[in-house]
mmCIF file of C-alpha atoms in Angstrom:
data_model
loop_
_atom_site.group_PDB
_atom_site.id
_atom_site.type_symbol
_atom_site.label_atom_id
_atom_site.label_comp_id
_atom_site.label_asym_id
_atom_site.label_seq_id
_atom_site.Cartn_x
_atom_site.Cartn_y
_atom_site.Cartn_z
ATOM 1 C CA MET A 1339 55.167 63.277 15.434
ATOM 2 C CA ILE A 1340 55.048 67.009 14.822
ATOM 3 C CA ARG A 1341 54.661 69.929 17.188
ATOM 4 C CA VAL A 1342 53.114 73.256 16.263
ATOM 5 C CA SER A 1343 54.568 76.029 18.441
ATOM 6 C CA VAL A 1344 52.706 79.311 18.777
ATOM 7 C CA LEU A 1345 54.928 82.029 20.232
ATOM 8 C CA TYR A 1346 53.479 85.318 21.476
ATOM 9 C CA PRO A 1347 56.405 87.769 21.642
ATOM 10 C CA ASN A 1348 56.603 89.907 24.740
ATOM 11 C CA ASN A 1349 56.092 93.228 22.936
ATOM 12 C CA VAL A 1350 55.877 96.485 24.844
ATOM 13 C CA GLY A 1351 52.193 97.351 25.223
ATOM 14 C CA SER A 1352 51.035 93.811 24.561
ATOM 15 C CA THR A 1353 47.929 92.409 26.217
ATOM 16 C CA PHE A 1354 47.050 88.762 26.850
ATOM 17 C CA ASP A 1355 43.961 87.441 28.654
ATOM 18 C CA MET A 1356 45.241 84.123 30.061
ATOM 19 C CA ASP A 1357 41.856 83.264 31.625
ATOM 20 C CA TYR A 1358 40.125 83.476 28.248
ATOM 21 C CA TYR A 1359 42.951 81.580 26.575
ATOM 22 C CA LEU A 1360 42.918 78.679 29.049
ATOM 23 C CA GLY A 1361 39.170 78.672 29.620
ATOM 24 C CA THR A 1362 37.794 79.291 26.117
ATOM 25 C CA HIS A 1363 40.323 79.386 23.266
ATOM 26 C CA MET A 1364 42.328 76.236 23.997
ATOM 27 C CA PRO A 1365 39.277 74.130 24.979
ATOM 28 C CA MET A 1366 37.643 75.213 21.683
ATOM 29 C CA LEU A 1367 40.715 73.963 19.794
ATOM 30 C CA ARG A 1368 40.711 70.706 21.727
ATOM 31 C CA LYS A 1369 37.039 70.084 21.047
ATOM 32 C CA LYS A 1370 37.104 70.999 17.355
ATOM 33 C CA MET A 1371 40.349 69.204 16.510
ATOM 34 C CA GLY A 1372 39.214 66.050 18.260
ATOM 35 C CA ALA A 1373 41.348 62.936 18.140
ATOM 36 C CA ALA A 1374 43.841 64.460 15.692
ATOM 37 C CA LEU A 1375 45.219 66.588 18.532
ATOM 38 C CA LYS A 1376 47.659 64.453 20.518
ATOM 39 C CA GLY A 1377 48.604 66.982 23.181
ATOM 40 C CA MET A 1378 48.671 70.669 24.056
ATOM 41 C CA THR A 1379 50.728 72.847 26.386
ATOM 42 C CA VAL A 1380 50.544 76.474 27.474
ATOM 43 C CA ASP A 1381 53.502 78.239 29.122
ATOM 44 C CA GLN A 1382 53.469 81.730 30.587
ATOM 45 C CA GLY A 1383 56.857 83.465 30.438
ATOM 46 C CA ILE A 1384 58.496 84.313 33.763
ATOM 47 C CA SER A 1385 61.962 85.507 32.729
ATOM 48 C CA GLY A 1386 64.840 84.994 30.387
ATOM 49 C CA GLY A 1387 67.544 82.528 31.353
ATOM 50 C CA GLN A 1388 68.731 84.847 34.133
ATOM 51 C CA PRO A 1389 66.389 85.805 36.995
ATOM 52 C CA GLY A 1390 65.059 89.345 36.619
ATOM 53 C CA THR A 1391 65.454 89.483 32.845
ATOM 54 C CA THR A 1392 62.462 89.665 30.518
ATOM 55 C CA ALA A 1393 61.069 86.562 28.816
ATOM 56 C CA SER A 1394 61.276 86.859 25.015
ATOM 57 C CA ASN A 1395 57.809 85.396 24.706
ATOM 58 C CA ARG A 1396 54.858 86.265 26.875
ATOM 59 C CA VAL A 1397 53.190 82.944 26.090
ATOM 60 C CA ILE A 1398 54.310 79.792 24.263
ATOM 61 C CA ALA A 1399 51.677 77.223 23.332
ATOM 62 C CA THR A 1400 52.183 73.917 21.548
ATOM 63 C CA LEU A 1401 49.921 71.416 19.820
ATOM 64 C CA MET A 1402 51.002 67.900 18.848
ATOM 65 C CA PHE A 1403 49.858 65.833 15.876
ATOM 66 C CA ASP A 1404 50.857 62.488 14.391
ATOM 67 C CA SER A 1405 51.968 64.054 11.119
ATOM 68 C CA LEU A 1406 51.960 67.222 9.054
ATOM 69 C CA GLU A 1407 49.054 65.806 7.078
ATOM 70 C CA ALA A 1408 47.062 65.141 10.263
ATOM 71 C CA PHE A 1409 47.676 68.737 11.374
ATOM 72 C CA GLU A 1410 46.632 70.187 8.020
ATOM 73 C CA ARG A 1411 43.470 68.055 7.913
ATOM 74 C CA ALA A 1412 42.512 69.157 11.435
ATOM 75 C CA PHE A 1413 43.540 72.803 11.230
ATOM 76 C CA GLY A 1414 42.596 73.730 7.642
ATOM 77 C CA PRO A 1415 38.805 73.800 8.112
ATOM 78 C CA LEU A 1416 39.186 75.669 11.439
ATOM 79 C CA ALA A 1417 41.853 78.189 10.459
ATOM 80 C CA SER A 1418 39.587 81.210 9.973
ATOM 81 C CA GLU A 1419 37.563 80.520 13.117
ATOM 82 C CA ILE A 1420 40.713 80.101 15.237
ATOM 83 C CA GLN A 1421 42.323 83.216 13.799
ATOM 84 C CA ALA A 1422 39.143 85.231 14.357
ATOM 85 C CA ASP A 1423 39.291 84.332 18.055
ATOM 86 C CA ILE A 1424 42.821 85.700 18.597
ATOM 87 C CA PRO A 1425 41.813 89.390 19.035
ATOM 88 C CA ARG A 1426 39.489 88.280 21.873
ATOM 89 C CA TYR A 1427 42.506 87.492 24.087
ATOM 90 C CA THR A 1428 45.551 89.305 22.732
ATOM 91 C CA ASN A 1429 46.820 92.136 20.543
ATOM 92 C CA ILE A 1430 49.971 90.141 19.741
ATOM 93 C CA ALA A 1431 50.460 88.614 16.285
ATOM 94 C CA PRO A 1432 51.885 85.194 17.174
ATOM 95 C CA THR A 1433 54.744 83.490 15.369
ATOM 96 C CA VAL A 1434 53.857 79.950 14.356
ATOM 97 C CA GLN A 1435 56.386 77.212 13.726
ATOM 98 C CA ILE A 1436 55.942 73.574 12.724
ATOM 99 C CA SER A 1437 58.626 71.195 13.962
ATOM 100 C CA GLU A 1438 59.481 67.526 13.894
ATOM 101 C CA VAL A 1439 59.669 66.016 17.378
ATOM 102 C CA LYS A 1440 63.153 64.486 17.702
ATOM 103 C CA MET A 1441 63.144 63.723 21.453
ATOM 104 C CA MET B 1073 55.946 73.179 37.237
ATOM 105 C CA ILE B 1074 58.273 75.269 35.114
ATOM 106 C CA ARG B 1075 59.599 74.793 31.614
ATOM 107 C CA VAL B 1076 62.916 76.115 30.359
ATOM 108 C CA SER B 1077 62.749 76.729 26.605
ATOM 109 C CA VAL B 1078 65.955 76.983 24.599
ATOM 110 C CA LEU B 1079 65.340 78.495 21.180
ATOM 111 C CA TYR B 1080 68.002 78.367 18.462
ATOM 112 C CA PRO B 1081 67.033 81.038 15.898
ATOM 113 C CA ASN B 1082 67.253 80.027 12.258
ATOM 114 C CA ASN B 1083 69.994 82.524 11.356
ATOM 115 C CA VAL B 1084 71.493 82.618 7.877
ATOM 116 C CA GLY B 1085 74.791 80.691 8.011
ATOM 117 C CA SER B 1086 73.877 78.842 11.170
ATOM 118 C CA THR B 1087 75.098 75.306 11.809
ATOM 119 C CA PHE B 1088 73.577 72.690 14.125
ATOM 120 C CA ASP B 1089 74.799 69.110 14.602
ATOM 121 C CA MET B 1090 71.588 67.316 15.588
ATOM 122 C CA ASP B 1091 73.361 63.952 15.992
ATOM 123 C CA TYR B 1092 75.716 65.393 18.604
ATOM 124 C CA TYR B 1093 72.877 67.249 20.305
ATOM 125 C CA LEU B 1094 70.637 64.172 20.600
ATOM 126 C CA GLY B 1095 73.430 61.688 21.210
ATOM 127 C CA THR B 1096 75.765 63.600 23.527
ATOM 128 C CA HIS B 1097 74.575 67.018 24.745
ATOM 129 C CA MET B 1098 71.055 66.174 25.877
ATOM 130 C CA PRO B 1099 72.013 62.798 27.450
ATOM 131 C CA MET B 1100 74.769 64.663 29.381
ATOM 132 C CA LEU B 1101 72.155 67.086 30.719
ATOM 133 C CA ARG B 1102 69.820 64.240 31.620
ATOM 134 C CA LYS B 1103 72.553 62.367 33.474
ATOM 135 C CA LYS B 1104 73.961 65.360 35.338
ATOM 136 C CA MET B 1105 70.626 66.907 36.316
ATOM 137 C CA GLY B 1106 69.324 63.594 37.577
ATOM 138 C CA ALA B 1107 65.919 63.425 39.228
ATOM 139 C CA ALA B 1108 65.450 67.225 39.202
ATOM 140 C CA LEU B 1109 64.813 67.030 35.453
ATOM 141 C CA LYS B 1110 61.176 66.037 34.922
ATOM 142 C CA GLY B 1111 61.155 65.920 31.135
ATOM 143 C CA MET B 1112 62.919 67.079 27.999
ATOM 144 C CA THR B 1113 61.907 67.646 24.384
ATOM 145 C CA VAL B 1114 63.801 68.488 21.212
ATOM 146 C CA ASP B 1115 62.025 69.839 18.118
ATOM 147 C CA GLN B 1116 63.626 70.440 14.729
ATOM 148 C CA GLY B 1117 61.971 73.250 12.756
ATOM 149 C CA ILE B 1118 60.271 72.267 9.491
ATOM 150 C CA SER B 1119 58.493 75.475 8.458
ATOM 151 C CA GLY B 1120 56.543 78.448 9.663
ATOM 152 C CA GLY B 1121 52.781 78.152 9.975
ATOM 153 C CA GLN B 1122 52.429 78.006 6.187
ATOM 154 C CA PRO B 1123 54.067 75.177 4.196
ATOM 155 C CA GLY B 1124 57.186 76.334 2.373
ATOM 156 C CA THR B 1125 57.934 79.223 4.744
ATOM 157 C CA THR B 1126 61.009 79.217 6.993
ATOM 158 C CA ALA B 1127 60.810 78.161 10.642
ATOM 159 C CA SER B 1128 61.819 81.031 12.951
ATOM 160 C CA ASN B 1129 63.808 78.607 15.082
ATOM 161 C CA ARG B 1130 66.040 75.865 13.762
ATOM 162 C CA VAL B 1131 65.699 73.934 17.027
ATOM 163 C CA ILE B 1132 63.530 74.355 20.127
ATOM 164 C CA ALA B 1133 64.416 72.310 23.215
ATOM 165 C CA THR B 1134 62.629 72.282 26.557
ATOM 166 C CA LEU B 1135 63.467 71.034 30.037
ATOM 167 C CA MET B 1136 60.913 70.651 32.824
ATOM 168 C CA PHE B 1137 61.435 71.096 36.573
ATOM 169 C CA ASP B 1138 59.158 71.104 39.601
ATOM 170 C CA SER B 1139 60.009 74.707 40.469
ATOM 171 C CA LEU B 1140 62.320 77.603 39.701
ATOM 172 C CA GLU B 1141 64.363 76.655 42.769
ATOM 173 C CA ALA B 1142 64.725 73.053 41.580
ATOM 174 C CA PHE B 1143 65.940 74.315 38.193
ATOM 175 C CA GLU B 1144 68.449 76.707 39.751
ATOM 176 C CA ARG B 1145 69.804 74.023 42.095
ATOM 177 C CA ALA B 1146 70.229 71.575 39.211
ATOM 178 C CA PHE B 1147 71.514 74.006 36.590
ATOM 179 C CA GLY B 1148 73.719 76.361 38.628
ATOM 180 C CA PRO B 1149 76.630 73.959 39.257
ATOM 181 C CA LEU B 1150 76.491 72.756 35.614
ATOM 182 C CA ALA B 1151 76.066 76.093 33.853
ATOM 183 C CA SER B 1152 79.660 76.566 32.707
ATOM 184 C CA GLU B 1153 80.033 72.953 31.584
ATOM 185 C CA ILE B 1154 76.772 73.058 29.608
ATOM 186 C CA GLN B 1155 77.621 76.404 28.013
ATOM 187 C CA ALA B 1156 81.105 75.188 27.084
ATOM 188 C CA ASP B 1157 79.518 72.311 25.151
ATOM 189 C CA ILE B 1158 77.347 74.552 22.925
ATOM 190 C CA PRO B 1159 80.093 75.415 20.364
ATOM 191 C CA ARG B 1160 80.555 71.638 19.810
ATOM 192 C CA TYR B 1161 77.172 71.441 18.056
ATOM 193 C CA THR B 1162 76.148 74.935 16.932
ATOM 194 C CA ASN B 1163 77.307 78.456 16.148
ATOM 195 C CA ILE B 1164 73.913 79.836 17.240
ATOM 196 C CA ALA B 1165 73.590 81.770 20.508
ATOM 197 C CA PRO B 1166 70.317 80.354 21.882
ATOM 198 C CA THR B 1167 67.573 82.410 23.525
ATOM 199 C CA VAL B 1168 66.560 80.954 26.878
ATOM 200 C CA GLN B 1169 63.201 81.531 28.526
ATOM 201 C CA ILE B 1170 61.779 80.265 31.807
ATOM 202 C CA SER B 1171 58.006 79.806 31.913
ATOM 203 C CA GLU B 1172 55.302 78.624 34.237
ATOM 204 C CA VAL B 1173 53.404 75.630 32.855
ATOM 205 C CA LYS B 1174 49.722 76.650 32.764
ATOM 206 C CA MET B 1175 48.326 73.709 30.762
#
């Protein structure tokens, strides 16, 4: 199983429309990726490890797939459409990471 | 529901003993935090968003709790013990973030 993490760093001056993200962007991904997508999460940063500190990332989203190949098959044809939607909810350039789920 | 993300950046020269982490550190957390801990994940970075690029984080772990208060009650008394265990598996100083689970 692999997890694709999309991290939106908490830059000064950043904007993020969580309503659009939860109501339009993520449902679009879910619909278009279909059965290849095994799970998705969206977290909104509250703080760093200590109360009152700033979260490093404003938002962290994850998508799960059975394998790297399954992700590439599902994401490849949608990549430009998904990327074109990003400016509709944020001015942050996200950092993407692909990981193997170990636990 | 809140999620505590622990990100181990992929620094040059970093070390990480995944066997110890999966076999000793995380089970210790699970045992000591008991029912307050609602879920845990461990991801090992493979790449950035493009194949062949470097993952920003060598490891990303998450812990879930019902609330910020539940996390603080469970983690507070264990903080020094957990932190003292980190040098046994890595030389990376992790970045911790607390988030609200939105999806």
